[in-house]
mmCIF file with all atom_site columns, C-alpha atoms in Angstrom:
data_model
loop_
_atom_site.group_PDB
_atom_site.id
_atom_site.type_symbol
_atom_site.label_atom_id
_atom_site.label_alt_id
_atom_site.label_comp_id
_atom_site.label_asym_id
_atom_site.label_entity_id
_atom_site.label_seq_id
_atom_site.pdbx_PDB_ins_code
_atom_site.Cartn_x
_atom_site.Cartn_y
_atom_site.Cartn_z
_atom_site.occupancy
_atom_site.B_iso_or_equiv
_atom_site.pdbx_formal_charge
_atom_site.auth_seq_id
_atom_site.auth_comp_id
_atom_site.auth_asym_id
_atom_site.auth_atom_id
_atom_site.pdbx_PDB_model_num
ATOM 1   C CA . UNK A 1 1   ? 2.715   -12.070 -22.425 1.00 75.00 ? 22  UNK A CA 1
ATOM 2   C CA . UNK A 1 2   ? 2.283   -8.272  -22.144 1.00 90.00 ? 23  UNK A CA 1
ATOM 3   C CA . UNK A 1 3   ? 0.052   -7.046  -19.733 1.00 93.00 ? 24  UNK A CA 1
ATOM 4   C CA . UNK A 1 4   ? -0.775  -3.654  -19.576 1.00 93.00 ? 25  UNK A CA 1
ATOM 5   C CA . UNK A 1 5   ? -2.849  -2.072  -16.774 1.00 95.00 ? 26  UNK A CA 1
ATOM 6   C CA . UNK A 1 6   ? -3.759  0.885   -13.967 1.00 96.00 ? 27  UNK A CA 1
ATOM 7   C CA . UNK A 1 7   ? -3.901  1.414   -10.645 1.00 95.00 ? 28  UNK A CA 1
ATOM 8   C CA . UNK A 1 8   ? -7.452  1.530   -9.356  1.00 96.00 ? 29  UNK A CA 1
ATOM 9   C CA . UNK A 1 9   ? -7.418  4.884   -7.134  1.00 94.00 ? 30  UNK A CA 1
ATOM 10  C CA . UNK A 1 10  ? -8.047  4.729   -4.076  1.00 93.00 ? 31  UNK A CA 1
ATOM 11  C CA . UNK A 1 11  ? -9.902  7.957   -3.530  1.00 94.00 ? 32  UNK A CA 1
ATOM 12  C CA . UNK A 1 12  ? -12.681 6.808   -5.877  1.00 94.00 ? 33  UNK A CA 1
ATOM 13  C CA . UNK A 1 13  ? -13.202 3.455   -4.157  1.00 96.00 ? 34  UNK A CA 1
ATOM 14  C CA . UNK A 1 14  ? -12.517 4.702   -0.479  1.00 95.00 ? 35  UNK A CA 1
ATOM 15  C CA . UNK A 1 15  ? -13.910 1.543   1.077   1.00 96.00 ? 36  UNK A CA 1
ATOM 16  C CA . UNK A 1 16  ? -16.619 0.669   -1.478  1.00 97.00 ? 37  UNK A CA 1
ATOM 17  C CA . UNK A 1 17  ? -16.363 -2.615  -2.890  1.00 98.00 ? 38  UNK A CA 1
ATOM 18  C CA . UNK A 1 18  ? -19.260 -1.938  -5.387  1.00 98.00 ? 39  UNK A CA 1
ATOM 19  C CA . UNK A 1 19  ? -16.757 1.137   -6.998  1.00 98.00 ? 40  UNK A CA 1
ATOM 20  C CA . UNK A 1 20  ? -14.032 -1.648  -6.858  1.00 98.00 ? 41  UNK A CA 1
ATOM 21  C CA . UNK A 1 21  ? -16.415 -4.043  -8.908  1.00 98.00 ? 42  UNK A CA 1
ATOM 22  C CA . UNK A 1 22  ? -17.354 -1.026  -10.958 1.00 97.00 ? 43  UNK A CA 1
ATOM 23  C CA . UNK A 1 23  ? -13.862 0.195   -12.069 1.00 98.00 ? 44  UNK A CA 1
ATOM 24  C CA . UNK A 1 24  ? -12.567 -3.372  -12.685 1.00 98.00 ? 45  UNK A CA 1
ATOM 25  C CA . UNK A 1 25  ? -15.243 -3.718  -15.112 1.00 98.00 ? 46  UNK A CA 1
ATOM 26  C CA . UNK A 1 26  ? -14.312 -0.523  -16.279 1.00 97.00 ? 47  UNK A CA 1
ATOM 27  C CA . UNK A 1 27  ? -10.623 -1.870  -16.868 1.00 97.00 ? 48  UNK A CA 1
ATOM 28  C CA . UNK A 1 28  ? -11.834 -5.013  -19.019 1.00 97.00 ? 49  UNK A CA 1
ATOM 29  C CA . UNK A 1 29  ? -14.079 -3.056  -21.082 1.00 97.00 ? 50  UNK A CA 1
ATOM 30  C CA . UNK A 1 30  ? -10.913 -0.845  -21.665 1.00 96.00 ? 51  UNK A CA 1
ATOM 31  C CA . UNK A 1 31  ? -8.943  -3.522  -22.461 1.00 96.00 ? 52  UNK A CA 1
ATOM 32  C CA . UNK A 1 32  ? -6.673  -3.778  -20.196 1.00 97.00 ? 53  UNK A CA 1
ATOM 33  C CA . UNK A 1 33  ? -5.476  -6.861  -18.500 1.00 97.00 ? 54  UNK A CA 1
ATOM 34  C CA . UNK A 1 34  ? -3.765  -5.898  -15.226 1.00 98.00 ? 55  UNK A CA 1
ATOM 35  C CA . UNK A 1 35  ? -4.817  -3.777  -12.275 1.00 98.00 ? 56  UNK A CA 1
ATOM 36  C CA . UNK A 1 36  ? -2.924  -2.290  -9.416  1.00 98.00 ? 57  UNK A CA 1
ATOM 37  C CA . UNK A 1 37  ? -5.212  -2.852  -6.187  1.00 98.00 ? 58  UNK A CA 1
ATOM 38  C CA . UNK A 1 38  ? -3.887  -0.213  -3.161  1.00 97.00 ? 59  UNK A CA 1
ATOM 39  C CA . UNK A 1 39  ? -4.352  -2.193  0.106   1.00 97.00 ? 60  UNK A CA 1
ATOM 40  C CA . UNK A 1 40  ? -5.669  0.717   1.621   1.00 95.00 ? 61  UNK A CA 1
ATOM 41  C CA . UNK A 1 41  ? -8.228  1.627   -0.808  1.00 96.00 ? 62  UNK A CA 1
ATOM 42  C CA . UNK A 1 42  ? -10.568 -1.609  0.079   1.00 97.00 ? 63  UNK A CA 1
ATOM 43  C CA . UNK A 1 43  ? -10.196 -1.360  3.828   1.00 97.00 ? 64  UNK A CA 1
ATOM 44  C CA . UNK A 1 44  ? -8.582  -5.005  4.154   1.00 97.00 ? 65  UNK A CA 1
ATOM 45  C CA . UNK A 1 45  ? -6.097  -3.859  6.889   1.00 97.00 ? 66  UNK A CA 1
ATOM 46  C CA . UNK A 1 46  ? -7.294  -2.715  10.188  1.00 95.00 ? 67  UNK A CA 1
ATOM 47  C CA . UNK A 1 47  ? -4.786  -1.577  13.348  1.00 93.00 ? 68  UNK A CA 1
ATOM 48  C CA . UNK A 1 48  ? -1.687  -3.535  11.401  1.00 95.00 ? 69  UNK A CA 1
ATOM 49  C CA . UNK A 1 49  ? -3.598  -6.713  11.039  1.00 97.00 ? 70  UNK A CA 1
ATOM 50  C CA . UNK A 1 50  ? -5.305  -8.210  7.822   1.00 98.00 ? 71  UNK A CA 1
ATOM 51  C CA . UNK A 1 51  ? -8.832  -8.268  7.976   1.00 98.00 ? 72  UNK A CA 1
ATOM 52  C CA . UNK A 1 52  ? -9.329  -11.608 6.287   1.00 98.00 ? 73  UNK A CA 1
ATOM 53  C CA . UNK A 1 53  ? -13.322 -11.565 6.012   1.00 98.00 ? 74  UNK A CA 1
ATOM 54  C CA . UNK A 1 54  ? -12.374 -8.252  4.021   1.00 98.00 ? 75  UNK A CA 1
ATOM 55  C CA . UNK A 1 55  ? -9.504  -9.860  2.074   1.00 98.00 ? 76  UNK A CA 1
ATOM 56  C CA . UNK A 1 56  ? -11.788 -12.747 1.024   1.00 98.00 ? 77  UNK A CA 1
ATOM 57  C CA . UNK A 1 57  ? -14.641 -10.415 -0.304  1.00 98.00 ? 78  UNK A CA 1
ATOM 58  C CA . UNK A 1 58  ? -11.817 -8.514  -2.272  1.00 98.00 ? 79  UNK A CA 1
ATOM 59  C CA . UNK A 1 59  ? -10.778 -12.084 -3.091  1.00 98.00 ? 80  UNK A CA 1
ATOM 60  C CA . UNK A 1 60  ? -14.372 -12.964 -4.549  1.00 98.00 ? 81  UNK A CA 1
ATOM 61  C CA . UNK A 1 61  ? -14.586 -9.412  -6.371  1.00 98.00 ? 82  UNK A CA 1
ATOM 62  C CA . UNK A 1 62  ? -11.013 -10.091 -8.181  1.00 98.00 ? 83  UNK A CA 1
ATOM 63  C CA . UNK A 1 63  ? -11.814 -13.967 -8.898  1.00 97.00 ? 84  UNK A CA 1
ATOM 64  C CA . UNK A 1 64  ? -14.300 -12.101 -11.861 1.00 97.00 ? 85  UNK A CA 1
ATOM 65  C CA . UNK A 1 65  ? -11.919 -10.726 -13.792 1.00 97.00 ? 86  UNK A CA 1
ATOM 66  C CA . UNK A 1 66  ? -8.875  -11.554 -15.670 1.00 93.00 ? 87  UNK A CA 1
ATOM 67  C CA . UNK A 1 67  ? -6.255  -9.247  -14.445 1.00 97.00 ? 88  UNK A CA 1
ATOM 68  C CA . UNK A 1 68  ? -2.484  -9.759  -13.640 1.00 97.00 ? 89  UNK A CA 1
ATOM 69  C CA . UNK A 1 69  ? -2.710  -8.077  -10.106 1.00 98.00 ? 90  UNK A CA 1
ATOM 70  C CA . UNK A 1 70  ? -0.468  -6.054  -8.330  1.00 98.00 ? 91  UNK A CA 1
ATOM 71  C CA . UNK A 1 71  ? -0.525  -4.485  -4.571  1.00 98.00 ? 92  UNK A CA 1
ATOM 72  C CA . UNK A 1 72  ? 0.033   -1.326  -3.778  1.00 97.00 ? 93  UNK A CA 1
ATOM 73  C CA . UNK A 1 73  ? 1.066   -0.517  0.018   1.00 95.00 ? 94  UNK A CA 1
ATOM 74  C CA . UNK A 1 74  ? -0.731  2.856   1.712   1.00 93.00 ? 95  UNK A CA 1
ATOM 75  C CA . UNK A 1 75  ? 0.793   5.773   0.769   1.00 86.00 ? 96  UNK A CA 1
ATOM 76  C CA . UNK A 1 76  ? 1.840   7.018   4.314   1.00 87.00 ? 97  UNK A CA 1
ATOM 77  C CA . UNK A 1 77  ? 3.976   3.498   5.149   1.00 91.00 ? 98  UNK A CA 1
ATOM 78  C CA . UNK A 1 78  ? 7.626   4.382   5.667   1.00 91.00 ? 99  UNK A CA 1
ATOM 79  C CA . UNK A 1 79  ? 9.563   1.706   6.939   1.00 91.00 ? 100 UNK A CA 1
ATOM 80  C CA . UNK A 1 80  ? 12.320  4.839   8.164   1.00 89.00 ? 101 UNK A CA 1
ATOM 81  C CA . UNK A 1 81  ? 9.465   6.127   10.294  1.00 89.00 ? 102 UNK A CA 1
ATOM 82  C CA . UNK A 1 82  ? 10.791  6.927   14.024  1.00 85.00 ? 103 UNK A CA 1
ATOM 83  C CA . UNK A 1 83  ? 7.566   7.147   15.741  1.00 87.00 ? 104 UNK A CA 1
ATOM 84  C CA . UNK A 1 84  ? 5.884   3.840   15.520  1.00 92.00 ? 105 UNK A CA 1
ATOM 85  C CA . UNK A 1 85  ? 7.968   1.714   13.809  1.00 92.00 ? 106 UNK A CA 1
ATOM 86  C CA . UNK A 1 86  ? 6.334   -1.542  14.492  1.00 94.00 ? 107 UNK A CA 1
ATOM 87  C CA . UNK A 1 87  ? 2.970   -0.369  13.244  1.00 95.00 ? 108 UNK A CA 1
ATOM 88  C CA . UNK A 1 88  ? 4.610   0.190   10.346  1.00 94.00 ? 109 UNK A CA 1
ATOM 89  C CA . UNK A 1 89  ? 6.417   -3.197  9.849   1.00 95.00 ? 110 UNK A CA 1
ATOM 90  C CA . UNK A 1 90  ? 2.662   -4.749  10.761  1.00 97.00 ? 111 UNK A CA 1
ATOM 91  C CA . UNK A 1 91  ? 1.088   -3.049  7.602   1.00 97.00 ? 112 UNK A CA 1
ATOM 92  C CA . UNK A 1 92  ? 4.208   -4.657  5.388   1.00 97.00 ? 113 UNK A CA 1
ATOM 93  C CA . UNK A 1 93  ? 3.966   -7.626  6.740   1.00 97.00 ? 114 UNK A CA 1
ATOM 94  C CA . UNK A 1 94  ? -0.266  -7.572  6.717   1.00 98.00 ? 115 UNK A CA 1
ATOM 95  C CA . UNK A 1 95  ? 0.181   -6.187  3.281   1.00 98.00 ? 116 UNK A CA 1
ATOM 96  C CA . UNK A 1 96  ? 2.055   -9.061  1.996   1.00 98.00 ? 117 UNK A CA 1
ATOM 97  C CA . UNK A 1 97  ? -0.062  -11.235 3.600   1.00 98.00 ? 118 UNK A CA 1
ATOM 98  C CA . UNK A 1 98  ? -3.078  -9.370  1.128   1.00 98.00 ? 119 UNK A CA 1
ATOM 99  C CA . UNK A 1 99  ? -1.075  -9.526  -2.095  1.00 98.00 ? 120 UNK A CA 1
ATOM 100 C CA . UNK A 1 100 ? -0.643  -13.536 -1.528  1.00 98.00 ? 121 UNK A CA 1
ATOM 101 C CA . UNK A 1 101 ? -4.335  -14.106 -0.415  1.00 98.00 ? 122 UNK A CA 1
ATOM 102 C CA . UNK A 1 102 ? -5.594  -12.480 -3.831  1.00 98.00 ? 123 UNK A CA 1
ATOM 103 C CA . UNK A 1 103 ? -2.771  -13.727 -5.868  1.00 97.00 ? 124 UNK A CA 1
ATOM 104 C CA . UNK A 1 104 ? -1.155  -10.930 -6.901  1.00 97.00 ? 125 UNK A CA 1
ATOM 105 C CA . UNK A 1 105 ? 2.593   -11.500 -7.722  1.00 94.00 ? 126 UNK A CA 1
ATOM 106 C CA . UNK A 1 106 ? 3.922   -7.982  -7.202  1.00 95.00 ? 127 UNK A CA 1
ATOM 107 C CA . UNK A 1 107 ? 3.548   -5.593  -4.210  1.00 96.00 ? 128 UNK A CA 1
ATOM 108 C CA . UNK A 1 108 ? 4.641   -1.949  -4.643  1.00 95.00 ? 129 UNK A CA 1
ATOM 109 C CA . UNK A 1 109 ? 6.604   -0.087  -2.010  1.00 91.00 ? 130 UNK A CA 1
ATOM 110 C CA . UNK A 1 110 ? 8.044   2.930   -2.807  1.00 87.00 ? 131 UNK A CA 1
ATOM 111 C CA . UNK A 1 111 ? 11.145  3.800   -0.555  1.00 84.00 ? 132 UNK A CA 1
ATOM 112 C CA . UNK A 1 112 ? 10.788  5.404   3.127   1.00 82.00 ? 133 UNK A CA 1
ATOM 113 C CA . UNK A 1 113 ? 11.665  8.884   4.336   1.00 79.00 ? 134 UNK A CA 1
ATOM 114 C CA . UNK A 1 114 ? 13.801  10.408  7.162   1.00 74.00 ? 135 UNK A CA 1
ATOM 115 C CA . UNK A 1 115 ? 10.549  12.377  7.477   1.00 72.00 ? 136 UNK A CA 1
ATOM 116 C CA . UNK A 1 116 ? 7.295   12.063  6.833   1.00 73.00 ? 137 UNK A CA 1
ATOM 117 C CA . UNK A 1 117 ? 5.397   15.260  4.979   1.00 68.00 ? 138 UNK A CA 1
ATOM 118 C CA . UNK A 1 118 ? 3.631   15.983  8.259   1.00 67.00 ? 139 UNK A CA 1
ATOM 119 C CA . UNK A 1 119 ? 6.681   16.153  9.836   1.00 67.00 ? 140 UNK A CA 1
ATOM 120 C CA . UNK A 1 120 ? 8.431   19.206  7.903   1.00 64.00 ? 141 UNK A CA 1
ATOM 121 C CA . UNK A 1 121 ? 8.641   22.578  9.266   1.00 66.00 ? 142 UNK A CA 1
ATOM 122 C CA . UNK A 1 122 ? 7.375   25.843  8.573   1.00 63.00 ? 143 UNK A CA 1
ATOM 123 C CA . UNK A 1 123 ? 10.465  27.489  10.359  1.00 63.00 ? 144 UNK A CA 1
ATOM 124 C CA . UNK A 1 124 ? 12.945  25.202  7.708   1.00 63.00 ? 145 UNK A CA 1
ATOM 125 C CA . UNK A 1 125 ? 13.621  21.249  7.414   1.00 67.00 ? 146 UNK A CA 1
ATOM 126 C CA . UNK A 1 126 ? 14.549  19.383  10.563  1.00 71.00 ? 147 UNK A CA 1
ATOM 127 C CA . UNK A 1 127 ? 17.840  17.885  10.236  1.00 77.00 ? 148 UNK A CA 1
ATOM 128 C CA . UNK A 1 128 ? 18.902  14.216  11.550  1.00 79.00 ? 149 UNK A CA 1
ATOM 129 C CA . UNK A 1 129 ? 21.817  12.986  12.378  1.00 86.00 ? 150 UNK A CA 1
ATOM 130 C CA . UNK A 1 130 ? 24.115  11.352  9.692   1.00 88.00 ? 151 UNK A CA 1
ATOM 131 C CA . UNK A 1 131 ? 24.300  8.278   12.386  1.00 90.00 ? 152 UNK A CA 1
ATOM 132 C CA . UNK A 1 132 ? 20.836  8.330   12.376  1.00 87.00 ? 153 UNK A CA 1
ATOM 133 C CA . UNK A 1 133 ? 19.793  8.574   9.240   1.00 85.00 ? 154 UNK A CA 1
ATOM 134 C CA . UNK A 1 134 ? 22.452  5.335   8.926   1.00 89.00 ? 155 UNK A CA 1
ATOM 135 C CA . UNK A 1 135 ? 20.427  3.537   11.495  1.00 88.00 ? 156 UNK A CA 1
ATOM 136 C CA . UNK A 1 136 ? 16.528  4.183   9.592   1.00 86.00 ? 157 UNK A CA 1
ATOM 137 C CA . UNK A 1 137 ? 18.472  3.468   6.068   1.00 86.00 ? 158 UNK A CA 1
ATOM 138 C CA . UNK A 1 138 ? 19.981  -0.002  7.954   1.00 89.00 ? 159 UNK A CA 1
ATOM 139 C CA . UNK A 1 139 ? 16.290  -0.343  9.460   1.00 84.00 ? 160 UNK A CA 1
ATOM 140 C CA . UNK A 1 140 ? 14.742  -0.146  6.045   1.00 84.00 ? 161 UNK A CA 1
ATOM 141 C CA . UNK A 1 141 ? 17.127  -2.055  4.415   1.00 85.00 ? 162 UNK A CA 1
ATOM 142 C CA . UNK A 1 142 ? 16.412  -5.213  6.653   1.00 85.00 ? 163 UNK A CA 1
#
């Protein structure tokens, strides 16, 4: 069967589960029967770690409508990021963790970066290393 959906954004739910419930019922009346939920837009992961009583409200929310789900991970995680790399792994992994306690069947990652946007310079780009931009590729990769 064809499903065909959108993402709910996570600037208009920012948190609030009552916008969640509000453009989910939004999506049915539209038609649609899938919806792209971004992780980050419904608070369920806190310092790396799934917040479960979070996850379970989401949970409750989702069991009302009829959508093929998808996940989407927050927008800043780059699994080529240099600075904290295990924080990053932790919101993957946390992440995952989301999209299978909802019962989604996709999660959406959308490849790393040798640098993140905060990270570019006025005074031109910074340049790495061809070894180590091998190393966060291999990193990413695995």
């Amino acid at each position: 069967m064809l499903n065909i959906g959108s993402n709910i954004i996570e600037t208009r739910v920012d948190g609030s589960l009552a916008a969640l419930r509000r453009d989910l019922a939004a999506f049915r009346d539209f038609g649609l029967t899938a919806a792209e939920i971004p992780v980050h837009a419904v608070d369920a992961i806190r310092n790396g770690r799934l917040d479960r009583r979070r996850t379970a409200a989401v949970a409750d929310i989702l069991a009302d409508f009829p959508f093929a789900l998808s996940v989407h991970l927050p927008n800043p995680l780059n699994l080529m990021d240099r600075h904290q790399p295990e924080l990053h792994l932790d919101v993957l992994y946390a992440s995952l963790e989301f999209t299978a306690a909802i019962g989604a069947r996709c999660l959406v990652y959308h490849p790393g970066r040798f640098l993140a946007e905060e990270e570019f310079s006025i005074r031109g780009p910074k340049v790495l290393s061809d070894s180590e931009e091998r190393r966060l590729l291999d990193y990413e990769a695995e």
